[in-house]
Amino acid sequence: MGLSKVWVFGEAADGKVATITLEILAKARELSDDVTVIYGGGDAPAIAATLGAHGATSVLATGDLGGGLLGVAVASALAAVIAAGDGPAAILLGTTQDGRDVAGRLSVKIDAPVITNVVDLELAGDKIVGTEPVFGGVTNVKTTFTTDKPQIVLVRPKSFAAEPSGGAPAAVGVLAVPDLGATGGAKVTSRFVEEATGPKLDEAAVVVSGGRGLGESGNYALIETLAKLLKAAPGASRAIVDAGWVPYSYQVGQTGKVVKPSVYLAAGISGATQHLVGMKGSKNIIAINKDGEAPIFGVADLGIVGDVHKVLPKLIEALQARG
Amino acid sequence: MPEGAPDLGTMNVVVCVKQIPDPADPGALDPTTKTLKRDGKLILDESDSYGVEMALQLVAAAGGGEVSLVSMAPNNEVSGIRTALAMGAASAILVSDPALKGTDALGTAKVLAAAIARKSPDLVIAATESSDGYTGTVPAQIAEILGLPSVTFAKSVAIEGGVAKVQRQTEAGYDEVECPLPALVSVTAGVVEPRYPSFKGIMAAKSKPVDMLTVADLGIDAGRVGWAGGGQEIVDIVAAPARQAGEKFEDDGTAHERIIAFLENLKIL
Ligand SMILES: Cc1cc2nc3c(=O)[nH]c(=O)nc-3n(C[C@H](O)[C@H](O)[C@H](O)COP(=O)(O)OP(=O)(O)OC[C@H]3O[C@@H](n4cnc5c(N)ncnc54)[C@H](O)[C@@H]3O)c2cc1C
Ligand SMILES: Nc1ncnc2c1ncn2[C@@H]1O[C@H](COP(=O)(O)O)[C@@H](O)[C@H]1O
């Protein structure tokens, strides 16, 4: 039953496994009894227990890359394993910066296609069928592979629920990185972490997002204050990220984060399809927009046709009064 | 200076520009061929307008050189290319060929890479992802085919002494990355403010050279692109379960009370 062997591209920061990796592991262990996490970095022993507890049987890790970018190093290492005849039936990666780099580079090296933006997948025999939403999620396209190469699949965040399987710590093995030549030329010289307080955007139970309808940068404080009162994570539309009001890490949508909180409140956001794909999966959606025809109302459980500058201050005041 | 690095003072950049149906007028999937229907005029993908602007700024900063464009599109479509030429790019290569129908990201990368190779640029710029396809894999694929290092998700790019200094967007913030040229960089939206073409630019663009090439001109076997070359096929197109809209109110000064009641009902408050 299932696939003989599946690789999952694993990501972690500061010894903590990324949620997307745990989400993919939950699906991967349904597809195969032999799930190996592929990891670019030196701290695999620190995450082996978590990975095992989520269904990975082993971890293959490159070791410290000395500042070299992960994508090209991991892809080259995997291509070498595949060339040696030890390739998997499928490779699942998250739709992340490094996930896309690995998938793109590897697809060229093994001359195999990538099925991208997958939000669900199933097996038809030994072939993966991936579901990809198009047109802002109104239509789903199902795509499968017609070659016998390893099946490379890029999975969007929040497609599967992360859940422990209770497995033992994954055995850590070595993934040898071959000489990268010119392709390995890029080096990270320093890392900057934007300050973030409160719950993480893609993990929070409540998300409060603001858009261009807030009028000006300073008004984003309304969103932050409200978020604090609701123990929510503040989010944003791309319009105000591009305008420099808030950092990219706040962005919800196709090119930002995918969120599925129990409540999503959108204030002054029109509801462009690229925003909707990032938040449509929320359990409950509240929208405040002065334009009654705004597309955001098409997905809102509670729609308020009103001015954010009137509604938000009153809401904040009322919540503060409750203490 | 590393080998292969350009002479100081000139810098040749190739920008990948995708021409797409106007997002304001979204297309549909053709139920028989299962591809995006692309009737009507194509426009420059907004995502790529950032790359064009970035290239123009880098060439200006280098003090010389040229920005050229590569695009793959059906039916010899040039309207999007003309927009980028009007912004200030000098020339373009357009690959258009009936054999390209149904080409996937990998096939697209093979075609674009072959076109880019003709220009031997110091820097290749693409967008992180296109607005209509958004596979986000084409840039890394192009870099791999050309044997170049790449930095994807760039939110700032500067060239100093033959090295690209890039701020690469990460989940938590950004990484400062240094990359020797030649290289490929993919840029995020908002990285620069794309200029509006001036009237003079629009007029000049009409006579700028656009090299029309077929797959055969690039020495690519037609069997490696298009439907046949893809290695994947669409098996089904279904409507996604729609989300029902709920109640909608005009704010009469008590909207905040409704929101609080809604949150109480969900036990958030
Ligand atoms: C390739 C690509 C990827 C993209 N990815 C993303 C993404 O990841 N995330 C994303 O969000 N967008 C994304 N976009 C952009 C998207 O198309 C929209 O442009 C963007 O979401 C609009 O942001 P907005 O709703 O804040 O602004 P607008 O569309 O300008 O909407 C502002 C809204 O505020 C309302 N308003 C104005 N004043 C008030 C007031 N006083 N009170 C109440 N309401 C008011 C208006 O009625 C309007 O509906 C992407 C676009 C492309 C092309
Ligand atoms: N047909 C094309 N012509 C020119 N550039 C393209 C084409 N397809 C993709 N690209 C480039 O690759 C980027 C990423 O595309 P994608 O991988 O489809 O999301 C685009 O934003 C363009 O810069």
mmCIF file with all atom_site columns, N, CA, C and O in Angstrom, chain A residues 100-101 105 107 109 111 117 140 142 144 187 189-192 194 255 282 292 300-301 303 305 322, chain B residues 110 129 134 141 144 148 150 152 172 174-176 178 233 235-236 238 240 243 246-249 251 264:
data_model
loop_
_atom_site.group_PDB
_atom_site.id
_atom_site.type_symbol
_atom_site.label_atom_id
_atom_site.label_alt_id
_atom_site.label_comp_id
_atom_site.label_asym_id
_atom_site.label_entity_id
_atom_site.label_seq_id
_atom_site.pdbx_PDB_ins_code
_atom_site.Cartn_x
_atom_site.Cartn_y
_atom_site.Cartn_z
_atom_site.occupancy
_atom_site.B_iso_or_equiv
_atom_site.pdbx_formal_charge
_atom_site.auth_seq_id
_atom_site.auth_comp_id
_atom_site.auth_asym_id
_atom_site.auth_atom_id
_atom_site.pdbx_PDB_model_num
ATOM 1   N N  . ARG A 1 100 ? 10.862  26.393 -2.518  1.00 0.00 ? 100 ARG A N  1
ATOM 2   C CA . ARG A 1 100 ? 10.767  26.640 -3.954  1.00 0.00 ? 100 ARG A CA 1
ATOM 3   C C  . ARG A 1 100 ? 12.136  26.553 -4.618  1.00 0.00 ? 100 ARG A C  1
ATOM 4   O O  . ARG A 1 100 ? 12.251  26.070 -5.744  1.00 0.00 ? 100 ARG A O  1
ATOM 5   N N  . ASP A 1 101 ? 13.166  27.020 -3.939  1.00 0.00 ? 101 ASP A N  1
ATOM 6   C CA . ASP A 1 101 ? 14.522  26.926 -4.503  1.00 0.00 ? 101 ASP A CA 1
ATOM 7   C C  . ASP A 1 101 ? 14.926  25.471 -4.696  1.00 0.00 ? 101 ASP A C  1
ATOM 8   O O  . ASP A 1 101 ? 15.465  25.090 -5.736  1.00 0.00 ? 101 ASP A O  1
ATOM 9   N N  . ARG A 1 105 ? 15.496  23.902 -8.478  1.00 0.00 ? 105 ARG A N  1
ATOM 10  C CA . ARG A 1 105 ? 16.832  23.392 -8.853  1.00 0.00 ? 105 ARG A CA 1
ATOM 11  C C  . ARG A 1 105 ? 16.792  21.878 -9.097  1.00 0.00 ? 105 ARG A C  1
ATOM 12  O O  . ARG A 1 105 ? 17.368  21.374 -10.062 1.00 0.00 ? 105 ARG A O  1
ATOM 13  N N  . SER A 1 107 ? 14.275  19.984 -9.949  1.00 0.00 ? 107 SER A N  1
ATOM 14  C CA . SER A 1 107 ? 13.504  19.590 -11.131 1.00 0.00 ? 107 SER A CA 1
ATOM 15  C C  . SER A 1 107 ? 14.369  19.652 -12.386 1.00 0.00 ? 107 SER A C  1
ATOM 16  O O  . SER A 1 107 ? 14.250  18.821 -13.267 1.00 0.00 ? 107 SER A O  1
ATOM 17  N N  . LYS A 1 109 ? 17.736  19.333 -12.342 1.00 0.00 ? 109 LYS A N  1
ATOM 18  C CA . LYS A 1 109 ? 18.776  18.299 -12.223 1.00 0.00 ? 109 LYS A CA 1
ATOM 19  C C  . LYS A 1 109 ? 18.258  16.918 -12.597 1.00 0.00 ? 109 LYS A C  1
ATOM 20  O O  . LYS A 1 109 ? 18.980  16.120 -13.180 1.00 0.00 ? 109 LYS A O  1
ATOM 21  N N  . ASP A 1 111 ? 15.390  16.519 -14.366 1.00 0.00 ? 111 ASP A N  1
ATOM 22  C CA . ASP A 1 111 ? 14.481  16.747 -15.498 1.00 0.00 ? 111 ASP A CA 1
ATOM 23  C C  . ASP A 1 111 ? 13.078  16.203 -15.212 1.00 0.00 ? 111 ASP A C  1
ATOM 24  O O  . ASP A 1 111 ? 12.527  15.416 -15.971 1.00 0.00 ? 111 ASP A O  1
ATOM 25  N N  . ASN A 1 117 ? 1.710   24.720 -5.578  1.00 0.00 ? 117 ASN A N  1
ATOM 26  C CA . ASN A 1 117 ? 0.552   25.344 -4.919  1.00 0.00 ? 117 ASN A CA 1
ATOM 27  C C  . ASN A 1 117 ? -0.516  24.339 -4.500  1.00 0.00 ? 117 ASN A C  1
ATOM 28  O O  . ASN A 1 117 ? -1.705  24.630 -4.534  1.00 0.00 ? 117 ASN A O  1
ATOM 29  N N  . ASN A 1 140 ? -10.828 24.439 -8.442  1.00 0.00 ? 140 ASN A N  1
ATOM 30  C CA . ASN A 1 140 ? -9.710  23.570 -8.098  1.00 0.00 ? 140 ASN A CA 1
ATOM 31  C C  . ASN A 1 140 ? -9.293  22.770 -9.317  1.00 0.00 ? 140 ASN A C  1
ATOM 32  O O  . ASN A 1 140 ? -10.133 22.196 -10.008 1.00 0.00 ? 140 ASN A O  1
ATOM 33  N N  . LYS A 1 142 ? -6.970  19.579 -10.559 1.00 0.00 ? 142 LYS A N  1
ATOM 34  C CA . LYS A 1 142 ? -6.249  18.391 -10.093 1.00 0.00 ? 142 LYS A CA 1
ATOM 35  C C  . LYS A 1 142 ? -5.254  17.962 -11.152 1.00 0.00 ? 142 LYS A C  1
ATOM 36  O O  . LYS A 1 142 ? -5.612  17.767 -12.311 1.00 0.00 ? 142 LYS A O  1
ATOM 37  N N  . THR A 1 144 ? -1.740  15.455 -12.142 1.00 0.00 ? 144 THR A N  1
ATOM 38  C CA . THR A 1 144 ? -0.945  14.297 -11.756 1.00 0.00 ? 144 THR A CA 1
ATOM 39  C C  . THR A 1 144 ? 0.298   14.191 -12.638 1.00 0.00 ? 144 THR A C  1
ATOM 40  O O  . THR A 1 144 ? 0.465   14.951 -13.588 1.00 0.00 ? 144 THR A O  1
ATOM 41  N N  . LYS A 1 187 ? 26.316  33.680 -0.643  1.00 0.00 ? 187 LYS A N  1
ATOM 42  C CA . LYS A 1 187 ? 26.571  33.414 0.778   1.00 0.00 ? 187 LYS A CA 1
ATOM 43  C C  . LYS A 1 187 ? 25.804  34.403 1.661   1.00 0.00 ? 187 LYS A C  1
ATOM 44  O O  . LYS A 1 187 ? 25.793  35.600 1.398   1.00 0.00 ? 187 LYS A O  1
ATOM 45  N N  . THR A 1 189 ? 25.645  36.679 4.660   1.00 0.00 ? 189 THR A N  1
ATOM 46  C CA . THR A 1 189 ? 26.657  37.327 5.494   1.00 0.00 ? 189 THR A CA 1
ATOM 47  C C  . THR A 1 189 ? 26.085  37.740 6.854   1.00 0.00 ? 189 THR A C  1
ATOM 48  O O  . THR A 1 189 ? 26.815  37.826 7.829   1.00 0.00 ? 189 THR A O  1
ATOM 49  N N  . SER A 1 190 ? 24.787  38.005 6.916   1.00 0.00 ? 190 SER A N  1
ATOM 50  C CA . SER A 1 190 ? 24.171  38.272 8.220   1.00 0.00 ? 190 SER A CA 1
ATOM 51  C C  . SER A 1 190 ? 22.670  38.079 8.129   1.00 0.00 ? 190 SER A C  1
ATOM 52  O O  . SER A 1 190 ? 22.095  38.110 7.039   1.00 0.00 ? 190 SER A O  1
ATOM 53  N N  . ARG A 1 191 ? 22.076  37.871 9.293   1.00 0.00 ? 191 ARG A N  1
ATOM 54  C CA . ARG A 1 191 ? 20.630  37.624 9.330   1.00 0.00 ? 191 ARG A CA 1
ATOM 55  C C  . ARG A 1 191 ? 19.954  38.665 10.197  1.00 0.00 ? 191 ARG A C  1
ATOM 56  O O  . ARG A 1 191 ? 20.449  39.002 11.269  1.00 0.00 ? 191 ARG A O  1
ATOM 57  N N  . PHE A 1 192 ? 18.822  39.171 9.737   1.00 0.00 ? 192 PHE A N  1
ATOM 58  C CA . PHE A 1 192 ? 18.066  40.146 10.522  1.00 0.00 ? 192 PHE A CA 1
ATOM 59  C C  . PHE A 1 192 ? 16.701  39.572 10.861  1.00 0.00 ? 192 PHE A C  1
ATOM 60  O O  . PHE A 1 192 ? 16.008  39.068 9.989   1.00 0.00 ? 192 PHE A O  1
ATOM 61  N N  . GLU A 1 194 ? 13.107  40.521 12.263  1.00 0.00 ? 194 GLU A N  1
ATOM 62  C CA . GLU A 1 194 ? 12.233  41.632 12.618  1.00 0.00 ? 194 GLU A CA 1
ATOM 63  C C  . GLU A 1 194 ? 11.559  41.314 13.942  1.00 0.00 ? 194 GLU A C  1
ATOM 64  O O  . GLU A 1 194 ? 11.117  40.209 14.193  1.00 0.00 ? 194 GLU A O  1
ATOM 65  N N  . THR A 1 255 ? 1.015   35.772 -1.602  1.00 0.00 ? 255 THR A N  1
ATOM 66  C CA . THR A 1 255 ? 2.464   35.913 -1.489  1.00 0.00 ? 255 THR A CA 1
ATOM 67  C C  . THR A 1 255 ? 2.874   36.194 -0.051  1.00 0.00 ? 255 THR A C  1
ATOM 68  O O  . THR A 1 255 ? 4.021   36.516 0.212   1.00 0.00 ? 255 THR A O  1
ATOM 69  N N  . SER A 1 282 ? -10.334 30.699 7.231   1.00 0.00 ? 282 SER A N  1
ATOM 70  C CA . SER A 1 282 ? -10.594 31.046 8.633   1.00 0.00 ? 282 SER A CA 1
ATOM 71  C C  . SER A 1 282 ? -11.989 30.549 9.017   1.00 0.00 ? 282 SER A C  1
ATOM 72  O O  . SER A 1 282 ? -12.900 30.551 8.199   1.00 0.00 ? 282 SER A O  1
ATOM 73  N N  . GLY A 1 292 ? -20.115 48.788 0.573   1.00 0.00 ? 292 GLY A N  1
ATOM 74  C CA . GLY A 1 292 ? -20.975 47.618 0.731   1.00 0.00 ? 292 GLY A CA 1
ATOM 75  C C  . GLY A 1 292 ? -20.784 46.575 -0.354  1.00 0.00 ? 292 GLY A C  1
ATOM 76  O O  . GLY A 1 292 ? -21.181 45.428 -0.209  1.00 0.00 ? 292 GLY A O  1
ATOM 77  N N  . ALA A 1 300 ? -17.531 37.058 4.313   1.00 0.00 ? 300 ALA A N  1
ATOM 78  C CA . ALA A 1 300 ? -17.634 37.455 5.724   1.00 0.00 ? 300 ALA A CA 1
ATOM 79  C C  . ALA A 1 300 ? -18.871 36.859 6.396   1.00 0.00 ? 300 ALA A C  1
ATOM 80  O O  . ALA A 1 300 ? -19.960 36.890 5.839   1.00 0.00 ? 300 ALA A O  1
ATOM 81  N N  . ASP A 1 301 ? -18.689 36.316 7.585   1.00 0.00 ? 301 ASP A N  1
ATOM 82  C CA . ASP A 1 301 ? -19.821 35.839 8.372   1.00 0.00 ? 301 ASP A CA 1
ATOM 83  C C  . ASP A 1 301 ? -20.529 37.024 9.022   1.00 0.00 ? 301 ASP A C  1
ATOM 84  O O  . ASP A 1 301 ? -21.732 37.023 9.192   1.00 0.00 ? 301 ASP A O  1
ATOM 85  N N  . GLY A 1 303 ? -20.539 41.052 8.351   1.00 0.00 ? 303 GLY A N  1
ATOM 86  C CA . GLY A 1 303 ? -20.062 42.163 7.529   1.00 0.00 ? 303 GLY A CA 1
ATOM 87  C C  . GLY A 1 303 ? -20.582 43.477 8.079   1.00 0.00 ? 303 GLY A C  1
ATOM 88  O O  . GLY A 1 303 ? -21.774 43.625 8.305   1.00 0.00 ? 303 GLY A O  1
ATOM 89  N N  . VAL A 1 305 ? -20.800 47.326 7.116   1.00 0.00 ? 305 VAL A N  1
ATOM 90  C CA . VAL A 1 305 ? -20.604 48.388 6.133   1.00 0.00 ? 305 VAL A CA 1
ATOM 91  C C  . VAL A 1 305 ? -20.441 49.670 6.935   1.00 0.00 ? 305 VAL A C  1
ATOM 92  O O  . VAL A 1 305 ? -21.413 50.228 7.434   1.00 0.00 ? 305 VAL A O  1
ATOM 93  N N  . ARG A 1 322 ? -14.264 46.634 29.280  1.00 0.00 ? 322 ARG A N  1
ATOM 94  C CA . ARG A 1 322 ? -14.515 45.308 29.854  1.00 0.00 ? 322 ARG A CA 1
ATOM 95  C C  . ARG A 1 322 ? -13.347 44.845 30.705  1.00 0.00 ? 322 ARG A C  1
ATOM 96  O O  . ARG A 1 322 ? -13.476 43.903 31.479  1.00 0.00 ? 322 ARG A O  1
ATOM 97  N N  . LYS B 2 110 ? 13.385  26.266 -19.577 1.00 0.00 ? 110 LYS B N  1
ATOM 98  C CA . LYS B 2 110 ? 14.322  25.806 -20.626 1.00 0.00 ? 110 LYS B CA 1
ATOM 99  C C  . LYS B 2 110 ? 14.345  26.817 -21.775 1.00 0.00 ? 110 LYS B C  1
ATOM 100 O O  . LYS B 2 110 ? 15.406  27.172 -22.293 1.00 0.00 ? 110 LYS B O  1
ATOM 101 N N  . GLU B 2 129 ? 7.339   35.454 -8.181  1.00 0.00 ? 129 GLU B N  1
ATOM 102 C CA . GLU B 2 129 ? 6.300   34.615 -8.767  1.00 0.00 ? 129 GLU B CA 1
ATOM 103 C C  . GLU B 2 129 ? 5.446   35.436 -9.701  1.00 0.00 ? 129 GLU B C  1
ATOM 104 O O  . GLU B 2 129 ? 5.280   36.639 -9.515  1.00 0.00 ? 129 GLU B O  1
ATOM 105 N N  . TYR B 2 134 ? 1.963   31.725 -10.763 1.00 0.00 ? 134 TYR B N  1
ATOM 106 C CA . TYR B 2 134 ? 2.618   31.692 -9.446  1.00 0.00 ? 134 TYR B CA 1
ATOM 107 C C  . TYR B 2 134 ? 3.143   30.340 -8.995  1.00 0.00 ? 134 TYR B C  1
ATOM 108 O O  . TYR B 2 134 ? 2.941   29.923 -7.870  1.00 0.00 ? 134 TYR B O  1
ATOM 109 N N  . GLN B 2 141 ? 14.818  27.501 -11.589 1.00 0.00 ? 141 GLN B N  1
ATOM 110 C CA . GLN B 2 141 ? 15.034  26.577 -12.710 1.00 0.00 ? 141 GLN B CA 1
ATOM 111 C C  . GLN B 2 141 ? 15.931  27.208 -13.764 1.00 0.00 ? 141 GLN B C  1
ATOM 112 O O  . GLN B 2 141 ? 16.846  26.561 -14.287 1.00 0.00 ? 141 GLN B O  1
ATOM 113 N N  . GLU B 2 144 ? 19.511  27.247 -12.537 1.00 0.00 ? 144 GLU B N  1
ATOM 114 C CA . GLU B 2 144 ? 20.126  25.914 -12.575 1.00 0.00 ? 144 GLU B CA 1
ATOM 115 C C  . GLU B 2 144 ? 20.519  25.545 -14.003 1.00 0.00 ? 144 GLU B C  1
ATOM 116 O O  . GLU B 2 144 ? 21.605  25.014 -14.242 1.00 0.00 ? 144 GLU B O  1
ATOM 117 N N  . LEU B 2 148 ? 24.056  29.185 -12.938 1.00 0.00 ? 148 LEU B N  1
ATOM 118 C CA . LEU B 2 148 ? 24.305  30.430 -12.201 1.00 0.00 ? 148 LEU B CA 1
ATOM 119 C C  . LEU B 2 148 ? 23.939  30.274 -10.725 1.00 0.00 ? 148 LEU B C  1
ATOM 120 O O  . LEU B 2 148 ? 23.019  29.539 -10.382 1.00 0.00 ? 148 LEU B O  1
ATOM 121 N N  . SER B 2 150 ? 21.980  31.860 -7.530  1.00 0.00 ? 150 SER B N  1
ATOM 122 C CA . SER B 2 150 ? 20.746  32.649 -7.533  1.00 0.00 ? 150 SER B CA 1
ATOM 123 C C  . SER B 2 150 ? 20.403  33.100 -6.131  1.00 0.00 ? 150 SER B C  1
ATOM 124 O O  . SER B 2 150 ? 20.741  32.438 -5.150  1.00 0.00 ? 150 SER B O  1
ATOM 125 N N  . THR B 2 152 ? 16.830  34.268 -4.531  1.00 0.00 ? 152 THR B N  1
ATOM 126 C CA . THR B 2 152 ? 15.412  34.504 -4.756  1.00 0.00 ? 152 THR B CA 1
ATOM 127 C C  . THR B 2 152 ? 14.860  35.368 -3.626  1.00 0.00 ? 152 THR B C  1
ATOM 128 O O  . THR B 2 152 ? 15.498  35.539 -2.591  1.00 0.00 ? 152 THR B O  1
ATOM 129 N N  . ALA B 2 172 ? 11.238  35.359 9.050   1.00 0.00 ? 172 ALA B N  1
ATOM 130 C CA . ALA B 2 172 ? 11.346  36.168 10.258  1.00 0.00 ? 172 ALA B CA 1
ATOM 131 C C  . ALA B 2 172 ? 11.847  37.584 10.005  1.00 0.00 ? 172 ALA B C  1
ATOM 132 O O  . ALA B 2 172 ? 11.717  38.451 10.848  1.00 0.00 ? 172 ALA B O  1
ATOM 133 N N  . TYR B 2 174 ? 14.997  39.302 7.214   1.00 0.00 ? 174 TYR B N  1
ATOM 134 C CA . TYR B 2 174 ? 15.713  39.127 5.947   1.00 0.00 ? 174 TYR B CA 1
ATOM 135 C C  . TYR B 2 174 ? 17.157  38.730 6.210   1.00 0.00 ? 174 TYR B C  1
ATOM 136 O O  . TYR B 2 174 ? 17.705  38.963 7.284   1.00 0.00 ? 174 TYR B O  1
ATOM 137 N N  . ASP B 2 175 ? 17.740  38.091 5.188   1.00 0.00 ? 175 ASP B N  1
ATOM 138 C CA . ASP B 2 175 ? 19.155  37.736 5.209   1.00 0.00 ? 175 ASP B CA 1
ATOM 139 C C  . ASP B 2 175 ? 19.900  38.672 4.278   1.00 0.00 ? 175 ASP B C  1
ATOM 140 O O  . ASP B 2 175 ? 19.416  38.989 3.191   1.00 0.00 ? 175 ASP B O  1
ATOM 141 N N  . GLU B 2 176 ? 21.080  39.092 4.703   1.00 0.00 ? 176 GLU B N  1
ATOM 142 C CA . GLU B 2 176 ? 21.979  39.843 3.834   1.00 0.00 ? 176 GLU B CA 1
ATOM 143 C C  . GLU B 2 176 ? 22.785  38.787 3.075   1.00 0.00 ? 176 GLU B C  1
ATOM 144 O O  . GLU B 2 176 ? 23.439  37.959 3.697   1.00 0.00 ? 176 GLU B O  1
ATOM 145 N N  . GLU B 2 178 ? 25.485  37.869 -0.221  1.00 0.00 ? 178 GLU B N  1
ATOM 146 C CA . GLU B 2 178 ? 26.405  38.357 -1.256  1.00 0.00 ? 178 GLU B CA 1
ATOM 147 C C  . GLU B 2 178 ? 26.567  37.281 -2.316  1.00 0.00 ? 178 GLU B C  1
ATOM 148 O O  . GLU B 2 178 ? 26.757  36.112 -1.993  1.00 0.00 ? 178 GLU B O  1
ATOM 149 N N  . GLU B 2 233 ? -0.129  16.113 -16.087 1.00 0.00 ? 233 GLU B N  1
ATOM 150 C CA . GLU B 2 233 ? -1.364  16.390 -16.819 1.00 0.00 ? 233 GLU B CA 1
ATOM 151 C C  . GLU B 2 233 ? -2.493  16.703 -15.847 1.00 0.00 ? 233 GLU B C  1
ATOM 152 O O  . GLU B 2 233 ? -2.527  16.211 -14.717 1.00 0.00 ? 233 GLU B O  1
ATOM 153 N N  . VAL B 2 235 ? -6.040  16.262 -14.545 1.00 0.00 ? 235 VAL B N  1
ATOM 154 C CA . VAL B 2 235 ? -7.012  15.171 -14.629 1.00 0.00 ? 235 VAL B CA 1
ATOM 155 C C  . VAL B 2 235 ? -8.429  15.628 -14.309 1.00 0.00 ? 235 VAL B C  1
ATOM 156 O O  . VAL B 2 235 ? -9.391  14.979 -14.663 1.00 0.00 ? 235 VAL B O  1
ATOM 157 N N  . ASP B 2 236 ? -8.553  16.764 -13.639 1.00 0.00 ? 236 ASP B N  1
ATOM 158 C CA . ASP B 2 236 ? -9.902  17.199 -13.285 1.00 0.00 ? 236 ASP B CA 1
ATOM 159 C C  . ASP B 2 236 ? -9.918  18.694 -12.960 1.00 0.00 ? 236 ASP B C  1
ATOM 160 O O  . ASP B 2 236 ? -8.942  19.235 -12.451 1.00 0.00 ? 236 ASP B O  1
ATOM 161 N N  . VAL B 2 238 ? -12.590 21.179 -10.925 1.00 0.00 ? 238 VAL B N  1
ATOM 162 C CA . VAL B 2 238 ? -13.839 21.183 -10.169 1.00 0.00 ? 238 VAL B CA 1
ATOM 163 C C  . VAL B 2 238 ? -14.033 22.527 -9.484  1.00 0.00 ? 238 VAL B C  1
ATOM 164 O O  . VAL B 2 238 ? -13.067 23.234 -9.190  1.00 0.00 ? 238 VAL B O  1
ATOM 165 N N  . ALA B 2 240 ? -14.515 24.829 -6.425  1.00 0.00 ? 240 ALA B N  1
ATOM 166 C CA . ALA B 2 240 ? -14.173 24.692 -5.011  1.00 0.00 ? 240 ALA B CA 1
ATOM 167 C C  . ALA B 2 240 ? -15.439 24.949 -4.194  1.00 0.00 ? 240 ALA B C  1
ATOM 168 O O  . ALA B 2 240 ? -16.280 25.749 -4.598  1.00 0.00 ? 240 ALA B O  1
ATOM 169 N N  . ARG B 2 243 ? -17.649 29.568 -0.013  1.00 0.00 ? 243 ARG B N  1
ATOM 170 C CA . ARG B 2 243 ? -17.912 30.018 1.339   1.00 0.00 ? 243 ARG B CA 1
ATOM 171 C C  . ARG B 2 243 ? -19.149 30.902 1.302   1.00 0.00 ? 243 ARG B C  1
ATOM 172 O O  . ARG B 2 243 ? -19.229 31.816 0.497   1.00 0.00 ? 243 ARG B O  1
ATOM 173 N N  . GLY B 2 246 ? -22.323 35.680 5.309   1.00 0.00 ? 246 GLY B N  1
ATOM 174 C CA . GLY B 2 246 ? -23.255 35.676 6.436   1.00 0.00 ? 246 GLY B CA 1
ATOM 175 C C  . GLY B 2 246 ? -24.089 36.940 6.469   1.00 0.00 ? 246 GLY B C  1
ATOM 176 O O  . GLY B 2 246 ? -24.545 37.432 5.433   1.00 0.00 ? 246 GLY B O  1
ATOM 177 N N  . GLU B 2 247 ? -24.249 37.506 7.642   1.00 0.00 ? 247 GLU B N  1
ATOM 178 C CA . GLU B 2 247 ? -25.073 38.715 7.766   1.00 0.00 ? 247 GLU B CA 1
ATOM 179 C C  . GLU B 2 247 ? -24.238 39.960 7.486   1.00 0.00 ? 247 GLU B C  1
ATOM 180 O O  . GLU B 2 247 ? -23.038 39.983 7.711   1.00 0.00 ? 247 GLU B O  1
ATOM 181 N N  . LYS B 2 248 ? -24.896 40.982 6.985   1.00 0.00 ? 248 LYS B N  1
ATOM 182 C CA . LYS B 2 248 ? -24.213 42.238 6.662   1.00 0.00 ? 248 LYS B CA 1
ATOM 183 C C  . LYS B 2 248 ? -25.056 43.393 7.188   1.00 0.00 ? 248 LYS B C  1
ATOM 184 O O  . LYS B 2 248 ? -26.269 43.400 7.000   1.00 0.00 ? 248 LYS B O  1
ATOM 185 N N  . PHE B 2 249 ? -24.418 44.346 7.874   1.00 0.00 ? 249 PHE B N  1
ATOM 186 C CA . PHE B 2 249 ? -25.135 45.479 8.459   1.00 0.00 ? 249 PHE B CA 1
ATOM 187 C C  . PHE B 2 249 ? -24.511 46.792 8.041   1.00 0.00 ? 249 PHE B C  1
ATOM 188 O O  . PHE B 2 249 ? -23.292 46.886 7.919   1.00 0.00 ? 249 PHE B O  1
ATOM 189 N N  . ASP B 2 251 ? -23.378 50.214 9.431   1.00 0.00 ? 251 ASP B N  1
ATOM 190 C CA . ASP B 2 251 ? -23.068 50.687 10.782  1.00 0.00 ? 251 ASP B CA 1
ATOM 191 C C  . ASP B 2 251 ? -24.005 51.850 11.145  1.00 0.00 ? 251 ASP B C  1
ATOM 192 O O  . ASP B 2 251 ? -24.080 52.840 10.430  1.00 0.00 ? 251 ASP B O  1
ATOM 193 N N  . GLU B 2 264 ? -18.333 37.060 21.607  1.00 0.00 ? 264 GLU B N  1
ATOM 194 C CA . GLU B 2 264 ? -18.803 36.387 22.834  1.00 0.00 ? 264 GLU B CA 1
ATOM 195 C C  . GLU B 2 264 ? -19.432 35.048 22.489  1.00 0.00 ? 264 GLU B C  1
ATOM 196 O O  . GLU B 2 264 ? -19.204 34.038 23.146  1.00 0.00 ? 264 GLU B O  1
#
